[in-house]
Amino acid sequence: MTEYLISFGMNAMDFPDEVMPEISKAARAVIKEAMDAGVYVFTGGLDPEQEPAVVDTDGTVTDGMLTDGPYPESKELLGGFTVVDVPTRKEALEWAAKIAAACRCAQDVRVFQPGPNS
């Protein structure tokens, strides 16, 4: 099987506090469904309060939201992700559609390259 990263941007889930319990419940249900189907690998939301850090090849650490240079701008940072292990891209897209509906935001789908143990 092949692992796919299903993700959304950092500001994609900026919803009013009153709807977040409903969204969280729906997202947990989709993850439970993926677990039950045996395709779930890992999921996580990234803490928007923690500023990102970029570590350059020379070890230089830059903290904070960068807006110029070769580093990602805040709009390009991940907000959360799910990794699924499915046989086809079509199935990855089907899981992404379920996650998008539950989280009420579009999802990016990318395939992982084969790892060193492949």
N, C-alpha and C. Protein backbone atom coordinates (compact mmCIF):
# COMPACT_ATOMS: atom_id res chain seq x y z
N MET A 1 0.84 -1.17 0.00
CA MET A 1 0.00 0.00 0.00
C MET A 1 0.89 1.25 0.00
N THR A 2 0.28 2.39 -0.19
CA THR A 2 1.00 3.65 -0.31
C THR A 2 0.46 4.64 0.72
N GLU A 3 1.37 5.41 1.31
CA GLU A 3 0.95 6.40 2.29
C GLU A 3 0.73 7.75 1.62
N TYR A 4 -0.36 8.41 2.01
CA TYR A 4 -0.72 9.72 1.49
C TYR A 4 -0.87 10.70 2.65
N LEU A 5 -0.41 11.92 2.43
CA LEU A 5 -0.58 13.00 3.38
C LEU A 5 -1.80 13.81 2.95
N ILE A 6 -2.77 13.93 3.83
CA ILE A 6 -3.96 14.73 3.60
C ILE A 6 -3.85 15.90 4.58
N SER A 7 -3.80 17.13 4.08
CA SER A 7 -3.51 18.24 4.98
C SER A 7 -4.31 19.49 4.61
N PHE A 8 -4.31 20.43 5.56
CA PHE A 8 -4.94 21.73 5.32
C PHE A 8 -4.04 22.82 5.88
N GLY A 9 -4.23 24.03 5.36
CA GLY A 9 -3.42 25.17 5.75
C GLY A 9 -3.71 25.67 7.15
N MET A 10 -2.78 26.45 7.66
CA MET A 10 -2.83 26.91 9.03
C MET A 10 -4.11 27.67 9.38
N ASN A 11 -4.64 28.48 8.50
CA ASN A 11 -5.82 29.28 8.81
C ASN A 11 -7.11 28.70 8.26
N ALA A 12 -7.06 27.49 7.75
CA ALA A 12 -8.23 26.89 7.11
C ALA A 12 -9.37 26.61 8.08
N MET A 13 -9.04 26.41 9.35
CA MET A 13 -10.08 26.06 10.32
C MET A 13 -10.34 27.18 11.31
N ASP A 14 -10.30 28.40 10.83
CA ASP A 14 -10.63 29.55 11.67
C ASP A 14 -12.15 29.72 11.70
N PHE A 15 -12.78 29.00 12.61
CA PHE A 15 -14.23 29.03 12.75
C PHE A 15 -14.59 29.62 14.11
N PRO A 16 -15.81 30.10 14.27
CA PRO A 16 -16.25 30.57 15.58
C PRO A 16 -16.20 29.44 16.61
N ASP A 17 -15.89 29.79 17.84
CA ASP A 17 -15.75 28.80 18.90
C ASP A 17 -16.98 27.91 19.05
N GLU A 18 -18.16 28.47 18.83
CA GLU A 18 -19.38 27.70 19.05
C GLU A 18 -19.58 26.53 18.09
N VAL A 19 -18.93 26.56 16.91
CA VAL A 19 -19.08 25.44 15.96
C VAL A 19 -17.96 24.42 16.08
N MET A 20 -16.90 24.74 16.81
CA MET A 20 -15.76 23.83 16.91
C MET A 20 -16.09 22.48 17.54
N PRO A 21 -16.94 22.39 18.57
CA PRO A 21 -17.27 21.06 19.10
C PRO A 21 -17.90 20.14 18.06
N GLU A 22 -18.79 20.71 17.22
CA GLU A 22 -19.44 19.92 16.17
C GLU A 22 -18.41 19.48 15.13
N ILE A 23 -17.52 20.37 14.74
CA ILE A 23 -16.48 20.04 13.77
C ILE A 23 -15.53 18.98 14.34
N SER A 24 -15.14 19.15 15.60
CA SER A 24 -14.25 18.18 16.24
C SER A 24 -14.88 16.79 16.30
N LYS A 25 -16.17 16.75 16.63
CA LYS A 25 -16.88 15.47 16.69
C LYS A 25 -16.90 14.80 15.32
N ALA A 26 -17.17 15.57 14.27
CA ALA A 26 -17.20 15.02 12.91
C ALA A 26 -15.81 14.54 12.48
N ALA A 27 -14.79 15.30 12.81
CA ALA A 27 -13.42 14.92 12.45
C ALA A 27 -13.02 13.63 13.17
N ARG A 28 -13.34 13.53 14.46
CA ARG A 28 -13.01 12.31 15.21
C ARG A 28 -13.75 11.10 14.62
N ALA A 29 -14.97 11.30 14.15
CA ALA A 29 -15.73 10.20 13.55
C ALA A 29 -15.06 9.69 12.27
N VAL A 30 -14.55 10.61 11.46
CA VAL A 30 -13.87 10.20 10.22
C VAL A 30 -12.58 9.45 10.56
N ILE A 31 -11.84 9.94 11.54
CA ILE A 31 -10.61 9.25 11.93
C ILE A 31 -10.92 7.87 12.48
N LYS A 32 -11.98 7.74 13.27
CA LYS A 32 -12.40 6.42 13.77
C LYS A 32 -12.75 5.51 12.62
N GLU A 33 -13.44 6.05 11.60
CA GLU A 33 -13.79 5.27 10.42
C GLU A 33 -12.52 4.79 9.71
N ALA A 34 -11.51 5.66 9.58
CA ALA A 34 -10.25 5.29 8.94
C ALA A 34 -9.54 4.21 9.76
N MET A 35 -9.59 4.32 11.08
CA MET A 35 -8.98 3.30 11.94
C MET A 35 -9.67 1.96 11.74
N ASP A 36 -11.00 1.99 11.76
CA ASP A 36 -11.78 0.77 11.59
C ASP A 36 -11.53 0.13 10.22
N ALA A 37 -11.25 0.96 9.21
CA ALA A 37 -10.99 0.47 7.86
C ALA A 37 -9.54 -0.02 7.70
N GLY A 38 -8.71 0.25 8.71
CA GLY A 38 -7.32 -0.21 8.66
C GLY A 38 -6.41 0.63 7.80
N VAL A 39 -6.80 1.88 7.49
CA VAL A 39 -5.99 2.74 6.63
C VAL A 39 -5.33 3.89 7.40
N TYR A 40 -5.71 4.07 8.65
CA TYR A 40 -5.20 5.17 9.47
C TYR A 40 -3.73 4.92 9.84
N VAL A 41 -2.90 5.96 9.68
CA VAL A 41 -1.51 5.90 10.12
C VAL A 41 -1.28 6.88 11.25
N PHE A 42 -1.62 8.16 11.02
CA PHE A 42 -1.35 9.19 12.02
C PHE A 42 -2.13 10.44 11.65
N THR A 43 -2.49 11.22 12.65
CA THR A 43 -3.13 12.50 12.41
C THR A 43 -2.68 13.50 13.47
N GLY A 44 -2.76 14.77 13.15
CA GLY A 44 -2.40 15.77 14.13
C GLY A 44 -2.76 17.16 13.68
N GLY A 45 -3.06 17.99 14.64
CA GLY A 45 -3.27 19.40 14.38
C GLY A 45 -2.09 20.16 14.95
N LEU A 46 -1.63 21.16 14.26
CA LEU A 46 -0.47 21.92 14.70
C LEU A 46 -0.92 23.14 15.50
N ASP A 47 -0.25 23.39 16.60
CA ASP A 47 -0.62 24.45 17.54
C ASP A 47 -0.40 25.82 16.90
N PRO A 48 -1.47 26.57 16.66
CA PRO A 48 -1.32 27.88 16.02
C PRO A 48 -0.66 28.92 16.93
N GLU A 49 -0.60 28.64 18.23
CA GLU A 49 0.02 29.57 19.17
C GLU A 49 1.55 29.44 19.18
N GLN A 50 2.05 28.30 18.73
CA GLN A 50 3.49 28.06 18.70
C GLN A 50 4.06 28.57 17.38
N GLU A 51 4.95 29.55 17.46
CA GLU A 51 5.54 30.08 16.24
C GLU A 51 6.46 29.05 15.60
N PRO A 52 6.43 28.97 14.27
CA PRO A 52 7.31 28.01 13.60
C PRO A 52 8.76 28.45 13.68
N ALA A 53 9.65 27.51 13.53
CA ALA A 53 11.08 27.81 13.46
C ALA A 53 11.63 27.13 12.22
N VAL A 54 12.54 27.80 11.55
CA VAL A 54 13.22 27.23 10.39
C VAL A 54 14.68 27.07 10.75
N VAL A 55 15.22 25.87 10.55
CA VAL A 55 16.63 25.61 10.81
C VAL A 55 17.31 25.45 9.46
N ASP A 56 18.26 26.34 9.17
CA ASP A 56 18.97 26.33 7.89
C ASP A 56 20.06 25.27 7.90
N THR A 57 20.63 25.02 6.74
CA THR A 57 21.67 23.99 6.61
C THR A 57 22.90 24.29 7.45
N ASP A 58 23.14 25.55 7.78
CA ASP A 58 24.29 25.90 8.62
C ASP A 58 23.93 25.92 10.10
N GLY A 59 22.70 25.53 10.44
CA GLY A 59 22.27 25.48 11.82
C GLY A 59 21.62 26.74 12.32
N THR A 60 21.57 27.78 11.51
CA THR A 60 20.92 29.03 11.90
C THR A 60 19.43 28.79 12.11
N VAL A 61 18.92 29.26 13.24
CA VAL A 61 17.51 29.10 13.58
C VAL A 61 16.81 30.44 13.44
N THR A 62 15.73 30.46 12.69
CA THR A 62 14.91 31.65 12.54
C THR A 62 13.53 31.33 13.08
N ASP A 63 13.10 32.08 14.07
CA ASP A 63 11.77 31.89 14.66
C ASP A 63 10.79 32.88 14.07
N GLY A 64 9.52 32.49 14.09
CA GLY A 64 8.46 33.43 13.73
C GLY A 64 7.94 33.25 12.32
N MET A 65 6.94 34.06 12.00
CA MET A 65 6.31 34.04 10.70
C MET A 65 7.14 34.87 9.73
N LEU A 66 7.72 34.22 8.78
CA LEU A 66 8.57 34.91 7.81
C LEU A 66 7.75 35.32 6.60
N THR A 67 8.04 36.45 6.06
CA THR A 67 7.26 36.91 4.91
C THR A 67 8.13 37.15 3.68
N ASP A 68 9.44 36.98 3.81
CA ASP A 68 10.28 37.11 2.62
C ASP A 68 11.42 36.11 2.73
N GLY A 69 12.17 35.97 1.68
CA GLY A 69 13.27 35.03 1.68
C GLY A 69 12.81 33.65 1.23
N PRO A 70 13.67 32.67 1.39
CA PRO A 70 13.39 31.34 0.87
C PRO A 70 12.52 30.48 1.78
N TYR A 71 11.98 31.07 2.84
CA TYR A 71 11.23 30.29 3.81
C TYR A 71 9.73 30.44 3.58
N PRO A 72 8.95 29.49 4.08
CA PRO A 72 7.49 29.55 3.84
C PRO A 72 6.85 30.74 4.54
N GLU A 73 5.89 31.34 3.87
CA GLU A 73 5.08 32.36 4.51
C GLU A 73 4.01 31.66 5.33
N SER A 74 3.42 32.38 6.26
CA SER A 74 2.46 31.77 7.16
C SER A 74 1.31 31.11 6.43
N LYS A 75 0.90 31.66 5.29
CA LYS A 75 -0.22 31.06 4.55
C LYS A 75 0.14 29.70 3.97
N GLU A 76 1.42 29.36 3.92
CA GLU A 76 1.86 28.10 3.38
C GLU A 76 2.11 27.04 4.44
N LEU A 77 2.00 27.41 5.70
CA LEU A 77 2.27 26.47 6.78
C LEU A 77 1.08 25.55 7.00
N LEU A 78 1.37 24.33 7.43
CA LEU A 78 0.32 23.36 7.72
C LEU A 78 -0.42 23.71 9.00
N GLY A 79 -1.70 23.40 8.99
CA GLY A 79 -2.50 23.56 10.19
C GLY A 79 -2.80 22.21 10.82
N GLY A 80 -2.91 21.21 9.99
CA GLY A 80 -3.18 19.86 10.47
C GLY A 80 -3.07 18.87 9.33
N PHE A 81 -3.03 17.59 9.69
CA PHE A 81 -2.83 16.59 8.66
C PHE A 81 -3.28 15.22 9.14
N THR A 82 -3.48 14.34 8.18
CA THR A 82 -3.77 12.93 8.42
C THR A 82 -2.94 12.15 7.41
N VAL A 83 -2.39 11.04 7.84
CA VAL A 83 -1.68 10.13 6.94
C VAL A 83 -2.50 8.86 6.85
N VAL A 84 -2.81 8.46 5.63
CA VAL A 84 -3.53 7.21 5.39
C VAL A 84 -2.68 6.31 4.52
N ASP A 85 -2.88 5.02 4.66
CA ASP A 85 -2.14 4.02 3.88
C ASP A 85 -3.17 3.24 3.07
N VAL A 86 -3.27 3.60 1.79
CA VAL A 86 -4.28 3.02 0.91
C VAL A 86 -3.64 2.58 -0.40
N PRO A 87 -4.28 1.67 -1.13
CA PRO A 87 -3.66 1.15 -2.35
C PRO A 87 -3.66 2.11 -3.55
N THR A 88 -4.59 3.07 -3.57
CA THR A 88 -4.69 3.92 -4.76
C THR A 88 -4.88 5.39 -4.39
N ARG A 89 -4.52 6.25 -5.34
CA ARG A 89 -4.75 7.68 -5.17
C ARG A 89 -6.25 7.97 -5.06
N LYS A 90 -7.03 7.23 -5.83
CA LYS A 90 -8.48 7.41 -5.79
C LYS A 90 -9.01 7.21 -4.37
N GLU A 91 -8.52 6.20 -3.68
CA GLU A 91 -8.97 5.98 -2.31
C GLU A 91 -8.49 7.09 -1.37
N ALA A 92 -7.28 7.59 -1.60
CA ALA A 92 -6.78 8.71 -0.80
C ALA A 92 -7.67 9.93 -0.99
N LEU A 93 -8.10 10.18 -2.23
CA LEU A 93 -8.98 11.31 -2.51
C LEU A 93 -10.35 11.11 -1.85
N GLU A 94 -10.82 9.89 -1.79
CA GLU A 94 -12.10 9.61 -1.12
C GLU A 94 -12.00 9.91 0.38
N TRP A 95 -10.87 9.52 1.01
CA TRP A 95 -10.69 9.84 2.43
C TRP A 95 -10.55 11.35 2.61
N ALA A 96 -9.86 12.00 1.70
CA ALA A 96 -9.71 13.46 1.79
C ALA A 96 -11.06 14.15 1.70
N ALA A 97 -11.95 13.63 0.87
CA ALA A 97 -13.29 14.21 0.75
C ALA A 97 -14.06 14.08 2.07
N LYS A 98 -13.91 12.94 2.73
CA LYS A 98 -14.58 12.76 4.03
C LYS A 98 -14.01 13.72 5.07
N ILE A 99 -12.69 13.87 5.07
CA ILE A 99 -12.04 14.77 6.02
C ILE A 99 -12.43 16.22 5.73
N ALA A 100 -12.47 16.59 4.45
CA ALA A 100 -12.85 17.95 4.06
C ALA A 100 -14.27 18.27 4.54
N ALA A 101 -15.18 17.34 4.37
CA ALA A 101 -16.56 17.56 4.82
C ALA A 101 -16.62 17.70 6.34
N ALA A 102 -15.89 16.84 7.05
CA ALA A 102 -15.92 16.89 8.51
C ALA A 102 -15.28 18.16 9.04
N CYS A 103 -14.15 18.55 8.46
CA CYS A 103 -13.39 19.71 8.95
C CYS A 103 -13.86 21.03 8.33
N ARG A 104 -14.73 20.94 7.34
CA ARG A 104 -15.28 22.11 6.66
C ARG A 104 -14.19 22.96 6.00
N CYS A 105 -13.18 22.28 5.47
CA CYS A 105 -12.13 23.01 4.73
C CYS A 105 -11.49 22.07 3.72
N ALA A 106 -11.01 22.66 2.64
CA ALA A 106 -10.37 21.91 1.57
C ALA A 106 -9.13 21.19 2.09
N GLN A 107 -8.81 20.06 1.47
CA GLN A 107 -7.67 19.25 1.86
C GLN A 107 -6.72 19.07 0.68
N ASP A 108 -5.44 19.12 0.97
CA ASP A 108 -4.39 18.87 -0.02
C ASP A 108 -4.00 17.40 0.11
N VAL A 109 -3.83 16.72 -1.00
CA VAL A 109 -3.48 15.30 -0.98
C VAL A 109 -2.15 15.11 -1.71
N ARG A 110 -1.18 14.51 -1.01
CA ARG A 110 0.15 14.27 -1.57
C ARG A 110 0.56 12.85 -1.23
N VAL A 111 1.25 12.21 -2.16
CA VAL A 111 1.76 10.86 -1.92
C VAL A 111 3.19 10.95 -1.39
N PHE A 112 3.51 10.09 -0.43
CA PHE A 112 4.89 10.02 0.06
C PHE A 112 5.74 9.24 -0.93
N GLN A 113 6.96 9.65 -1.10
CA GLN A 113 7.90 8.89 -1.91
C GLN A 113 8.26 7.62 -1.15
N PRO A 114 8.68 6.59 -1.89
CA PRO A 114 9.09 5.36 -1.19
C PRO A 114 10.23 5.66 -0.21
N GLY A 115 10.15 5.07 0.97
CA GLY A 115 11.17 5.28 1.99
C GLY A 115 12.35 4.33 1.83
N PRO A 116 13.30 4.42 2.75
CA PRO A 116 14.50 3.61 2.65
C PRO A 116 14.25 2.11 2.81
N ASN A 117 13.14 1.74 3.41
CA ASN A 117 12.84 0.31 3.60
C ASN A 117 11.95 -0.26 2.49
N SER A 118 11.71 0.55 1.45
CA SER A 118 10.82 0.11 0.36
C SER A 118 11.57 -0.76 -0.63
